[in-house]
């Protein structure tokens, strides 16, 4: 059971918001009491829906500790306060999960938690609330709603399943018909497939006869084709011969001269001529090369000439620039000599000697600077190289040490790997002695098994049996061959017999089909026609029946038309009647709303009298204003006023003033009264107008009631009588039409089969004629032994052969199995022996492995030591290397600095360059003298170019002569080629003539006429066989079409998987019926269980209430109270729904009265408290917590004492429960003292406010109550 352990409160109402103000309550068991004056914050200590922070530690139903926390915040703004939780939304999934978790952890439902265990003082009297609220709370406590919904769901599901069963029954009727029809079609397909197989066998036999004839025809066609090819070759050769003769003739006509010598002489002449032509062509090529050389020489001389012209122009330009350079040089020399403090260079122009001297002095100064700079850079470079050499040596040494460490690590790893391998071998060899013993045992066992297998083997006997079976098989093979010969002999008459058998089968099929059709439709057709008709009789009957149906349909259409007209008339009349009734009701309502009665004239008269009175009243009030005003003025203006009505004087001034005041007050009331009177007058006038307007409405009401409504009702009754008569006639005609159409449909459904039967009868007569023809063909043939008999014997012999072969295979497999087993056992023995030898060898190596282990261990230790020493040497080397690299870097920076300084000095002395340029300019003045030399060279080049062009022209002339000679030789060469061609064609013509004569000889040896005659005979035989085959194929096509038709029909939706659908639907219906039965059982069981649970709980609750009331209540007017649950069974829609209505009654003797509204405040509080205690006793099995907030409210002292004693008794009876907790919140310290007299409470919590007006919780001893004065 769950219980609460501890709770902390911070910032709730009057509780402080600082951490020091946090109040903690540790709950006692079985009783915890919180005492304090009103407003101290007692109720806050058990409310959870508060503002600030509350933490609660409790024990759930599983005995585990659970802690929850609720945090809130309230922000003070300018005009109002804003409250929010610390979460971003007011209700999140976390809040919902927390509520569910609390309900699950406490082990009670939410209604019990809110209405029984923790119930606020303001809601503690809910058991005596009004009926609907009380019913909702009890239904939620009993959880009745969800059980009622469960019953309704089961009922709806049952109804739905019942509808499914009805649908399944309807579908099953159609599915059964489809299943039977599909089975019938399958039988027809099987029969047609058998006929198709027989037809295929016949075609196969014909194909066997056709194949050799076709092969012979192919041979003949091959020979005739060869003859045709020879004939074509002869014709081609003749044509070629004529063409060749024609070509030779044409060639002779074009030739100017025919060579008279031999072929060899002609060939020699032709070759000599070709050599001459080649020499000419070679000379032509040489001339071409010389021409190209001459051309290149001309081009070269042209380029030289152009270069000389360009050089001549350049030298002329240089001469012009020379004078400008000399001027610039002199200026620079003067400036530079002044900068370098050199004397003798103040005046220009300068001689060449002066310039040379100046250049020499400047160059010396520049060389001196460069030499100084080079020496400094050489020193720095040498130091840098020394540092680099030291760094390289240090780096090499470090690299060597690192490489040594790496190599030794690799060696160490390899040694360790080998050591692990050796240790693994040693570990494996530790159990080798045991394994060796095991191997001895296994080897002994394997040898024993091998010996047993050899002894139990019967391989030789099996081999003898196999030989005997082989002999028997040879005998059966011989028998089989004899049967094959007999079958071949019988196949001579296969075609005729097959046709005879097929025709007989076809006859039986036709007769069976006719019989089935007659048996299927005999009853229906005899009933309809009186006899079994043929197709013509049935068609005539259908024609007459169709005419009768059409007539009936016409009569029915006329009746339906009349019925529709009357129905429409009825609808129109009924609509008009409803319209009149609605109009009457509307007019009566309008009339009643205005008049209030049915007597319009009387009401109108009364209203007219009221109008007259109101008019008089308005006139009087309208005149009263003037009268009262005149009276007041007279009384105030005259010296001795008197009464304006009676003319009497007033005894005193006060009386006069009273009269004036009275008139003024009445005058002030006149406008309001006048306004009210006018409004009343207008309202009555409007009502009079409305009533005057109702006079036509009254007349309309009288007209409708007395005349129109009775006429419409009479018309409606007449139309209804006509409709009933027409419906009866329509039903009669529809019945007749249904019967006629049923008979017509029955006859039409038979018509197709009758037509098919007529066709079957015609086919039957044709088959009988063919059977007679085949019987005539087979007359005199002895067919006592049929092919089927021989085939049956062959099958039996083949079956015996298969059986013997199976036995032989079985024996051979058994022999092989035994041999394999013996071989396997031998292999196992050998493996064990080999393993034993290997193990013995390994054990001999154990000492060697142990030595290797010690050796590797020593080497690994040495390598580890070397690696450690190398690492120790690496550290100082690394530091020294870094130091050297830093020194080198410093030298490089110094070198860079020196280089920069030297570069600046060299640039500063770069004045030497322009001087040297000017010096060069002065030294090139001799180029002006070379200008005349270039002109002479140009003249010489022009002369050479002229000579080269003459040589080129000479070569061109020689090449023209050579080309002309070559053309002449080509003509002679063509003549020689024509003579060679003529000699070659004549040789080919002789070869063609010889081949033509050989082909004529070959074609004469072939018997062409005999081959063609044989081909005609073979074609005639083939045509007859193919004709028979076509007939058989046509029959086979018919069978295939019928099979395809039936199979297509089977693939239709109604027949495809018809049996499976029928079975599935039947299963569905049966299982659904079982489901319905189960739902009925479950519905009744759950309904009875709910009734029993409710009755049992109510009895238990009322017993507890009765006991608690009698032990608590001290009055004599009520013996006990109890909760009555009245059952309200509403049978709407045929469904009984049980609804409980709850009320609390008080009983005295045999009289029971509802407590609500009949009891005092104290009785109300006590009854509600006792009912909560009873509900907690009944429904809080997993939660022993109950909180009572101000239970003594409105109770007198006697009942307070009895309540305390009753609570003590409850605590006493429940104290045995470890998790029982009763929380009492009260301000009545006397009540607490009464509770403290028991042994179940030693301490209580007192809640009061401190000096900061913050609530504080203090734990006090129960004895402190008695000590207070």
PDB file of C-alpha atoms in Angstrom, residues 256 436 475 481 531-532 557 729-730 761 795 830 844 848 876 904 923 1061-1062 1257:
ATOM      1  CA  UNK A 256      47.676   0.338-134.675  1.00  0.00           C
ATOM      2  CA  UNK A 436      49.131 -38.763 -25.921  1.00  0.00           C
ATOM      3  CA  UNK A 475      16.491 -60.996 -69.951  1.00  0.00           C
ATOM      4  CA  UNK A 481      13.057 -55.417 -77.605  1.00  0.00           C
ATOM      5  CA  UNK A 531     -42.916 -32.579 -74.685  1.00  0.00           C
ATOM      6  CA  UNK A 532     -39.161 -32.249 -75.407  1.00  0.00           C
ATOM      7  CA  UNK A 557     -46.992   0.247 -67.918  1.00  0.00           C
ATOM      8  CA  UNK A 729     -53.782  -4.592 -60.235  1.00  0.00           C
ATOM      9  CA  UNK A 730     -50.101  -3.745 -60.637  1.00  0.00           C
ATOM     10  CA  UNK A 761     -27.024 -34.767 -83.571  1.00  0.00           C
ATOM     11  CA  UNK A 795       4.894 -50.704 -69.351  1.00  0.00           C
ATOM     12  CA  UNK A 830      45.980 -43.139 -39.949  1.00  0.00           C
ATOM     13  CA  UNK A 844      61.067 -34.244 -27.911  1.00  0.00           C
ATOM     14  CA  UNK A 848      64.848 -27.098 -27.193  1.00  0.00           C
ATOM     15  CA  UNK A 876      71.465  15.965 -25.296  1.00  0.00           C
ATOM     16  CA  UNK A 904      73.274  49.350 -51.817  1.00  0.00           C
ATOM     17  CA  UNK A 923      84.162  53.295 -79.738  1.00  0.00           C
ATOM     18  CA  UNK A1061     -13.805 -18.885 -52.103  1.00  0.00           C
ATOM     19  CA  UNK A1062     -16.660 -21.152 -51.057  1.00  0.00           C
ATOM     20  CA  UNK A1257       4.645  24.598  11.375  1.00  0.00           C
TER      21      UNK A1257
END
